[in-house]
PDB file of C-alpha atoms in Angstrom:
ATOM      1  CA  UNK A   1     125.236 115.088 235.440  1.00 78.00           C
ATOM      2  CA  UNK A   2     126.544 117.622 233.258  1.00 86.00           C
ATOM      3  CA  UNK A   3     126.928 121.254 233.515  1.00 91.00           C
ATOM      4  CA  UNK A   4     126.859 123.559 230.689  1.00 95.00           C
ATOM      5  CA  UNK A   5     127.704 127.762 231.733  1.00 97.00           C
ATOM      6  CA  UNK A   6     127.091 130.061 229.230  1.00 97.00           C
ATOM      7  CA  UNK A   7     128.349 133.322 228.330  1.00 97.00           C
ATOM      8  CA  UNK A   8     128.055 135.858 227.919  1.00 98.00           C
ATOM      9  CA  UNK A   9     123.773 136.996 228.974  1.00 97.00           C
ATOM     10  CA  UNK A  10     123.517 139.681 227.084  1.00 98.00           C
ATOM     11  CA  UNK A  11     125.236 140.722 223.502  1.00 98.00           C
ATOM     12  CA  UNK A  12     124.944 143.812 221.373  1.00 98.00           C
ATOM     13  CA  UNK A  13     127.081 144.349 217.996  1.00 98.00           C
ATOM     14  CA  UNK A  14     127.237 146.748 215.339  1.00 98.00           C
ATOM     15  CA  UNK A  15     125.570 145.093 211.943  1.00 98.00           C
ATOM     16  CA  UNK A  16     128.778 143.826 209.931  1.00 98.00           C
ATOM     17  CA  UNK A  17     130.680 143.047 213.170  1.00 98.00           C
ATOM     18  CA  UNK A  18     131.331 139.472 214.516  1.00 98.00           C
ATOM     19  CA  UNK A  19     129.728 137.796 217.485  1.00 98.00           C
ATOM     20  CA  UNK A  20     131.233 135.136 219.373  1.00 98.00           C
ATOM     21  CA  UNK A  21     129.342 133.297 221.969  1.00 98.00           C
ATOM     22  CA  UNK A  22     131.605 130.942 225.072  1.00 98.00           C
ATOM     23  CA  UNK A  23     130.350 127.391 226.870  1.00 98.00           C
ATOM     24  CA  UNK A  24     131.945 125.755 228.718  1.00 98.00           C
ATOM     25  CA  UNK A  25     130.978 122.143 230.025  1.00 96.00           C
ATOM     26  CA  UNK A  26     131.781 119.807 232.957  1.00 94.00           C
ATOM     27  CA  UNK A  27     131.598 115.924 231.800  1.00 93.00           C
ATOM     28  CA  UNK A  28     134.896 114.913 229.550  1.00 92.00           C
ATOM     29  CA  UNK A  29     132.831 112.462 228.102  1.00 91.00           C
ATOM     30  CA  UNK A  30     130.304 114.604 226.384  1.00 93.00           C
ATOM     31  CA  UNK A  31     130.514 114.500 222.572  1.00 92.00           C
ATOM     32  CA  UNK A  32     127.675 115.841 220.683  1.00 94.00           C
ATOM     33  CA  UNK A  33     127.739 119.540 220.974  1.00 96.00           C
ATOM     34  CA  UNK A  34     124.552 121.645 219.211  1.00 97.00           C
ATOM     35  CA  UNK A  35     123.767 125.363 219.036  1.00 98.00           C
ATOM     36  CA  UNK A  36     119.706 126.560 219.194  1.00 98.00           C
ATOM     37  CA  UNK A  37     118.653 129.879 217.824  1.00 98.00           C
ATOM     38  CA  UNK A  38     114.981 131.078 219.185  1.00 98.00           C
ATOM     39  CA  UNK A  39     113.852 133.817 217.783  1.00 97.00           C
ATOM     40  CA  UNK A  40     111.204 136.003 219.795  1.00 95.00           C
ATOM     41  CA  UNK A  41     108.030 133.840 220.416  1.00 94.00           C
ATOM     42  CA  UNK A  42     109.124 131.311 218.764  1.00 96.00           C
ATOM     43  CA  UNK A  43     110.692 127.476 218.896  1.00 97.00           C
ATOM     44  CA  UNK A  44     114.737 126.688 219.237  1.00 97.00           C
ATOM     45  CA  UNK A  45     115.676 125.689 215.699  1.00 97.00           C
ATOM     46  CA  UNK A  46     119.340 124.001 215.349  1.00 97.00           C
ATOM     47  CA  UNK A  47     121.629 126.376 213.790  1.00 98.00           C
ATOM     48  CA  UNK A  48     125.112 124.388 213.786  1.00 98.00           C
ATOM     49  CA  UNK A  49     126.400 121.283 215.749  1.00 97.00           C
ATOM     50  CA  UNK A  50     129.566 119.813 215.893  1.00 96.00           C
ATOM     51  CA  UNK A  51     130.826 116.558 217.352  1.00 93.00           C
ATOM     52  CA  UNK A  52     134.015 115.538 219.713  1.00 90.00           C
ATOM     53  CA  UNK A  53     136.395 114.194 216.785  1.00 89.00           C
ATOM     54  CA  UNK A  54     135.795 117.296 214.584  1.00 88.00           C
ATOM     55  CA  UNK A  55     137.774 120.710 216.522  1.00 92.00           C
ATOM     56  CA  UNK A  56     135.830 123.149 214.028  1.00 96.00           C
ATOM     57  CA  UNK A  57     132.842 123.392 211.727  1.00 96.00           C
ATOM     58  CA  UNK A  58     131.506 126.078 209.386  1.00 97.00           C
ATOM     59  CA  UNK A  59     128.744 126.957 207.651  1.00 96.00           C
ATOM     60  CA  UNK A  60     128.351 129.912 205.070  1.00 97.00           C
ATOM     61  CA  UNK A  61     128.482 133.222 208.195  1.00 98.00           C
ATOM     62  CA  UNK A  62     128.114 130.479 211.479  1.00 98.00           C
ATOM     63  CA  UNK A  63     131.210 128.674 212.443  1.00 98.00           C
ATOM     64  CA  UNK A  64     131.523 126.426 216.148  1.00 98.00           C
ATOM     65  CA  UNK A  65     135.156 125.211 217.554  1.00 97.00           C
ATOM     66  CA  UNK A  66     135.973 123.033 220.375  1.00 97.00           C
ATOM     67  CA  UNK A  67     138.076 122.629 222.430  1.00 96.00           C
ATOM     68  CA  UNK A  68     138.261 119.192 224.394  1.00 94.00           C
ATOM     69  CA  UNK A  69     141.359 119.495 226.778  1.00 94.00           C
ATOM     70  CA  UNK A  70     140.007 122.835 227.956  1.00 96.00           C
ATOM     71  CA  UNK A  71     136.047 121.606 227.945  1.00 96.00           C
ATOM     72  CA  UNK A  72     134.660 124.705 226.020  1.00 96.00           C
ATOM     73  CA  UNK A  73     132.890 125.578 222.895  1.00 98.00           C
ATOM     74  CA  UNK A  74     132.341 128.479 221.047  1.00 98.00           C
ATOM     75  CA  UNK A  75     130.207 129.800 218.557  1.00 98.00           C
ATOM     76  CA  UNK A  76     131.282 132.899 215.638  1.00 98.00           C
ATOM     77  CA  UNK A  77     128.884 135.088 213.832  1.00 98.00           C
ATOM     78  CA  UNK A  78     130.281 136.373 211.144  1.00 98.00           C
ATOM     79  CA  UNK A  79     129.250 139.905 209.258  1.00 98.00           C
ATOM     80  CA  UNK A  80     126.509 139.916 211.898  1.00 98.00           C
ATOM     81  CA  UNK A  81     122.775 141.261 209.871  1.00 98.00           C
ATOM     82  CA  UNK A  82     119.908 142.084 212.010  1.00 97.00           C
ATOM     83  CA  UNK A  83     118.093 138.637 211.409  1.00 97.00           C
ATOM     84  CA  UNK A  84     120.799 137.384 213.193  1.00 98.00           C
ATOM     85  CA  UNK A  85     119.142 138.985 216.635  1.00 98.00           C
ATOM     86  CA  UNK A  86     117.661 136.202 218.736  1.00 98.00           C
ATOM     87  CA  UNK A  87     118.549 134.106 221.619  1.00 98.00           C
ATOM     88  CA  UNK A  88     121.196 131.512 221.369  1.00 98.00           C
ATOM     89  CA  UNK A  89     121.541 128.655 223.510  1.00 98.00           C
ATOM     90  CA  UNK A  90     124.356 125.886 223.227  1.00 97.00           C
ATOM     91  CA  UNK A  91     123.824 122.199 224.816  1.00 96.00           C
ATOM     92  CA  UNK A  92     126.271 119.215 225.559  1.00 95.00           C
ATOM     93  CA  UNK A  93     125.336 115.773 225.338  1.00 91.00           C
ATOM     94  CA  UNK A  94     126.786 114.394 228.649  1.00 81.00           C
ATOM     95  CA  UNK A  95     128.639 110.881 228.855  1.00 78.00           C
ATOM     96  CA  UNK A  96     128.087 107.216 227.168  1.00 70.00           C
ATOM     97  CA  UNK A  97     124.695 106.403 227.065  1.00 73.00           C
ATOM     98  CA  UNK A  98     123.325 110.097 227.371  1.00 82.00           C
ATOM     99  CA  UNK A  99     119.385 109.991 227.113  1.00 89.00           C
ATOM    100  CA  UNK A 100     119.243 114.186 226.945  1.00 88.00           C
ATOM    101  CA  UNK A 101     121.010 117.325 226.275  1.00 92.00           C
ATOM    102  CA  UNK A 102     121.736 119.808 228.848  1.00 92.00           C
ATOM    103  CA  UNK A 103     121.153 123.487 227.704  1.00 95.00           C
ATOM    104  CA  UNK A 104     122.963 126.727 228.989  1.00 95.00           C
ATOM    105  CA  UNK A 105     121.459 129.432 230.004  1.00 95.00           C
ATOM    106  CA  UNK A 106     121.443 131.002 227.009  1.00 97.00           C
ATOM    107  CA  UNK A 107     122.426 134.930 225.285  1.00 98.00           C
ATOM    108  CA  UNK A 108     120.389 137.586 223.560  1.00 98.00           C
ATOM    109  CA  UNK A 109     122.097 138.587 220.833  1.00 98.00           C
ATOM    110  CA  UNK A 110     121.125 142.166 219.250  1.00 98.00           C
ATOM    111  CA  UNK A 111     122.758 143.225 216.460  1.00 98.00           C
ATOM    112  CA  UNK A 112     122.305 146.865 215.967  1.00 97.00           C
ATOM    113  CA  UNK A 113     121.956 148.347 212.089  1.00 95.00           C
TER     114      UNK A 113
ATOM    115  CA  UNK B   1     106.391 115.026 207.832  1.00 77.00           C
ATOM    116  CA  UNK B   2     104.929 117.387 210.073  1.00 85.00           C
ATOM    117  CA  UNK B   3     107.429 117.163 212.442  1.00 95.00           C
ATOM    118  CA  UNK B   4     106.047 117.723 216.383  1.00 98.00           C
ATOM    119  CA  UNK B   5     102.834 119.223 216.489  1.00 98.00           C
ATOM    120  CA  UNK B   6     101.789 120.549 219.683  1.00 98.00           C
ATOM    121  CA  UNK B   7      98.300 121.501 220.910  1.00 97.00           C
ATOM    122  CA  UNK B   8      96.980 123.696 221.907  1.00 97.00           C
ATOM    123  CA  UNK B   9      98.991 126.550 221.121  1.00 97.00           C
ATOM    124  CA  UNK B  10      97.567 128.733 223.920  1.00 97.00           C
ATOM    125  CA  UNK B  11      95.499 127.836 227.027  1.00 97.00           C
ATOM    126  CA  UNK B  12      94.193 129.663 229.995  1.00 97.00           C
ATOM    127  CA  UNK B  13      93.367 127.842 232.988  1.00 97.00           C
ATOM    128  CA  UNK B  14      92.330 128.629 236.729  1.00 97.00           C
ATOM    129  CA  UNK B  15      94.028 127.497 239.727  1.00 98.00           C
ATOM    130  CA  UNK B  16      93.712 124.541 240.547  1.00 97.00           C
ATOM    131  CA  UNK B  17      92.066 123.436 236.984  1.00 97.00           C
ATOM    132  CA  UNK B  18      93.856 120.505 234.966  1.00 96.00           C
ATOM    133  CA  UNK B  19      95.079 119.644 231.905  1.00 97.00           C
ATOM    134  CA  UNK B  20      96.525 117.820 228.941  1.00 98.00           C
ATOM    135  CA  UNK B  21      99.421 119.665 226.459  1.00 98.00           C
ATOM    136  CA  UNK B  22      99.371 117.004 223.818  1.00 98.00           C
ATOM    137  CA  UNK B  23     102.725 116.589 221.482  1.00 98.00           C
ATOM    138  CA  UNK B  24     102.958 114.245 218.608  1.00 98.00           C
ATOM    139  CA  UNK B  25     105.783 113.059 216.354  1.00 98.00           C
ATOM    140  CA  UNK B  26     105.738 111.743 213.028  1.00 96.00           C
ATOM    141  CA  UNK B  27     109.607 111.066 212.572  1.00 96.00           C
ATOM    142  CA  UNK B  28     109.483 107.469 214.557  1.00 95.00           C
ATOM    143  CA  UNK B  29     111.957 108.807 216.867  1.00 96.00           C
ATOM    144  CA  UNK B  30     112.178 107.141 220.513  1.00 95.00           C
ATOM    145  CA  UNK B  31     113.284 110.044 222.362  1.00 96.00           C
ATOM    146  CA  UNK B  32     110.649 112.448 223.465  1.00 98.00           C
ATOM    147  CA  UNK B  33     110.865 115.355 225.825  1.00 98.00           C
ATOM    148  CA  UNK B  34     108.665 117.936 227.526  1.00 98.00           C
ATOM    149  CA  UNK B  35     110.875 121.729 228.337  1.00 97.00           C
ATOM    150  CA  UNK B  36     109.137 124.833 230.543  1.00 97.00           C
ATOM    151  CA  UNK B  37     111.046 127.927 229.357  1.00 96.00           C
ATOM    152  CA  UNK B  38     109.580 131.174 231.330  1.00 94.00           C
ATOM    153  CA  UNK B  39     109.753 133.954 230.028  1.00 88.00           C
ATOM    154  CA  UNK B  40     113.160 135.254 229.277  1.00 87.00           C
ATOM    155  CA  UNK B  41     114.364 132.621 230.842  1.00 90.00           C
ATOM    156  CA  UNK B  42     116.081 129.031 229.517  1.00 92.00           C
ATOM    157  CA  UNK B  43     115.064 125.853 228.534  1.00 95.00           C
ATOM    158  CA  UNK B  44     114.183 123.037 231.964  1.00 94.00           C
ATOM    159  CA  UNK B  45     113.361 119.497 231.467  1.00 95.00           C
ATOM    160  CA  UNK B  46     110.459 118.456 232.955  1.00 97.00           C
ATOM    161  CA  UNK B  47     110.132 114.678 231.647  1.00 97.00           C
ATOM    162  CA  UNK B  48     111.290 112.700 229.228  1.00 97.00           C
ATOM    163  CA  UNK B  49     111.039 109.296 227.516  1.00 97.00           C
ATOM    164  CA  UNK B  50     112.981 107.038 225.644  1.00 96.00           C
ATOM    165  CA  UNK B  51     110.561 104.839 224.041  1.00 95.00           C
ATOM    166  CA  UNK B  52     107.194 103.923 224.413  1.00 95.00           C
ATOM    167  CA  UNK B  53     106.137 102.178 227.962  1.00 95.00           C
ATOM    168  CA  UNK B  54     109.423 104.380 229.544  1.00 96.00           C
ATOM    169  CA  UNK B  55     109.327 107.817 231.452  1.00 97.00           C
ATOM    170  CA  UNK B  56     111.883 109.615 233.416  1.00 96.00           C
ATOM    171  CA  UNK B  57     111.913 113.020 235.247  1.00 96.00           C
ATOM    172  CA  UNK B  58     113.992 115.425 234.273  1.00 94.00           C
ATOM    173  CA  UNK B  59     114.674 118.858 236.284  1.00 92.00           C
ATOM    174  CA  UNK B  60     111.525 120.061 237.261  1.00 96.00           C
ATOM    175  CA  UNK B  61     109.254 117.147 237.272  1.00 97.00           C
ATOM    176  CA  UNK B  62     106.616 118.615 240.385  1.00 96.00           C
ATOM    177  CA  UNK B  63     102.790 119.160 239.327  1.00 96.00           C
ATOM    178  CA  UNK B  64     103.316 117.062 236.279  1.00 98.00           C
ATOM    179  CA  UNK B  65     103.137 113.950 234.655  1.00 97.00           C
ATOM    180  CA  UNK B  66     103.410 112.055 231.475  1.00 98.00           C
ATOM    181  CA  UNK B  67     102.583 108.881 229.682  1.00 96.00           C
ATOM    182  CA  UNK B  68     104.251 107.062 226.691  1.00 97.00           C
ATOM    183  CA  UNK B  69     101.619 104.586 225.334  1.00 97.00           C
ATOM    184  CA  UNK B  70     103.138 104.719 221.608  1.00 97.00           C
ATOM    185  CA  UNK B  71     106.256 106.074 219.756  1.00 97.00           C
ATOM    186  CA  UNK B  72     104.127 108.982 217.798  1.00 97.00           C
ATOM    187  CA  UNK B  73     102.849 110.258 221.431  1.00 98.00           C
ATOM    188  CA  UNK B  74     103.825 112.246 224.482  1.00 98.00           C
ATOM    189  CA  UNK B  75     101.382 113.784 226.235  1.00 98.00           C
ATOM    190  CA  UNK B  76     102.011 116.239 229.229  1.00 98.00           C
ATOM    191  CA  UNK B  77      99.150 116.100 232.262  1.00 98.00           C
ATOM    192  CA  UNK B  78      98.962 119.499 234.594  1.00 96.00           C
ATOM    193  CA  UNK B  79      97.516 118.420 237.941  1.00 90.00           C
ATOM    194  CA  UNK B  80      95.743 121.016 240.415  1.00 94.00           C
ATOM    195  CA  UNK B  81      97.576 124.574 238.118  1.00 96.00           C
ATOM    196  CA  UNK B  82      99.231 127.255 239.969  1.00 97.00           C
ATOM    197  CA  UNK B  83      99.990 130.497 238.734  1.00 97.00           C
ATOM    198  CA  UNK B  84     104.358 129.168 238.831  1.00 96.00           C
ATOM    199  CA  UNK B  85     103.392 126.748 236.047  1.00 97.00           C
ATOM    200  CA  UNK B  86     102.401 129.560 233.861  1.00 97.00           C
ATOM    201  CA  UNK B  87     105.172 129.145 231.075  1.00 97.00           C
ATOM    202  CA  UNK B  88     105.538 128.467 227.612  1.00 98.00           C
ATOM    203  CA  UNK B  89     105.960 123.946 226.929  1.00 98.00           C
ATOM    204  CA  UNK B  90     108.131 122.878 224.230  1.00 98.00           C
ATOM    205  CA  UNK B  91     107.929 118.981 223.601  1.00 98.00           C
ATOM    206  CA  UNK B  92     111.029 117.846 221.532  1.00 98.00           C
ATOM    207  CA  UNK B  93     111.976 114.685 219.713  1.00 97.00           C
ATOM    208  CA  UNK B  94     115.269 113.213 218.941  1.00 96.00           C
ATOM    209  CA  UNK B  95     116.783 109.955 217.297  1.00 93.00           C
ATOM    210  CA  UNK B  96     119.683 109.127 219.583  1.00 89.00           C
ATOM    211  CA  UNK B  97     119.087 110.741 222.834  1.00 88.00           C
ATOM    212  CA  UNK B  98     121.457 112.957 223.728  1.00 87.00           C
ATOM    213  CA  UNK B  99     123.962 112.079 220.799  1.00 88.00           C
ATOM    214  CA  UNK B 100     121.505 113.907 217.779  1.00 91.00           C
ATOM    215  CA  UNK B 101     119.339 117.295 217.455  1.00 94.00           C
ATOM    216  CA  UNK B 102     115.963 118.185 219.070  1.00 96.00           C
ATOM    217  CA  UNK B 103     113.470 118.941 217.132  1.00 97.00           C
ATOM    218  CA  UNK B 104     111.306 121.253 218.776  1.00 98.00           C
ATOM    219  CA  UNK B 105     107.666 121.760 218.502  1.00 98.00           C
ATOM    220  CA  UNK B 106     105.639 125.179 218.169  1.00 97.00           C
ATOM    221  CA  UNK B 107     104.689 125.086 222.012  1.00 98.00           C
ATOM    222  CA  UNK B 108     102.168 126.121 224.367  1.00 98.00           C
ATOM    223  CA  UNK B 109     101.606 128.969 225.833  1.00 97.00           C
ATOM    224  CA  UNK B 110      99.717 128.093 229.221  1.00 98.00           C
ATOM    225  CA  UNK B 111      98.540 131.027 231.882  1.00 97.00           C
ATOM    226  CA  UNK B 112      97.150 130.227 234.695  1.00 97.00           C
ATOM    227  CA  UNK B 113      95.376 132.737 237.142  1.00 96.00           C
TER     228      UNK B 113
END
């Protein structure tokens, strides 16, 4: 099945600074690509996702790229605020005919004000 | 729509006690899934379904198990707790598997001592 790293664990910025957050995944044939935030004590909520055909994807200070040939995804906080501090955790969909998403391992993201 | 609803949203239980974490969905999606995510830790499938009459294990499937009698409902059944299955359950829906988001319910937060 597939295998989705995640890196890095742990992630502390400076408020206004950007944050950028690595995957990397093992099964070519994956194609649907989301990012979770989970804020403390509560559930995952999908921040961003963004699908094999498309190589970027933005939205307002959140932006995910991909990169097929190397199998790895990214995702870029922009003008990080301290709402921003959570845990993020990206998934890949596996190959044709994938009945669940496989989750990293997630990062804690503080951003210091 | 409500979305998933889980119940309870806490639970204490002895060893060897059992259980039933309900989850229900009101977005007629076929894909259901039950995660465990201790604490700090990431998200582990435990079962999953993709439509009503079908259930599959996922990573950590021991001392659990699950029925699928309609679309709307996925209950979780904790056989004979011990204190390693103290954890916080998410049940999750999706439309297309693997290809589309999770939505996540509010979990459960389950000790057992």
């Amino acid at each position: 099945g597939e295998n989705v790293e995640q890196h890095p664990s742990t992630l502390s910025v400076q408020e206004g600074d950007s944050a950028v957050i690595k995957c990397t995944y093992s099964d070519s044939a994956s194609n649907y690509f989301p990012w979770y935030k989970q804020e403390l004590g509560k559930r995952p909520q999908l921040i961003i996702d963004i699908r094999s055909n498309v190589g970027e994807k933005k939205d307002q200070r959140i932006a995910v790229t991909l990169n097929k040939t190397a199998k790895h995804f990214s995702l870029h906080i922009t003008e990080t605020q301290p709402e921003d501090s959570a845990v993020y955790f990206c998934a890949a969909s596996g190959g044709a005919g994938a009945n669940n998403l496989f989750f990293g391992t997630g990062t804690r993201l503080t951003v210091i004000p | 729509n409500a979305g998933v609803t889980q119940t309870p949203k806490f639970r204490i239980l002895k060893i060897g006690q059992s259980m039933t974490l309900q989850c229900a969905q009101d977005m007629n999606h076929n894909y259901m899934y039950w995660y465990r995510q201790d604490p700090g830790m990431g998200l582990k499938l435990i079962y999953y379904s993709v439509g009503a009459g079908i259930t599959d294990k996922g990573e950590v499937p021991n001392g659990y198990n699950v029925s699928r009698s309609t679309t709307e409902d996925f209950p979780l059944r904790l056989e004979l707790a011990a204190p390693s299955q103290t954890s916080v359950y998410f049940c999750a829906s999706s439309l297309q598997g693997g290809w589309s988001p999770l939505h996540f319910g509010n979990g459960t937060r389950l000790t057992v001592t």
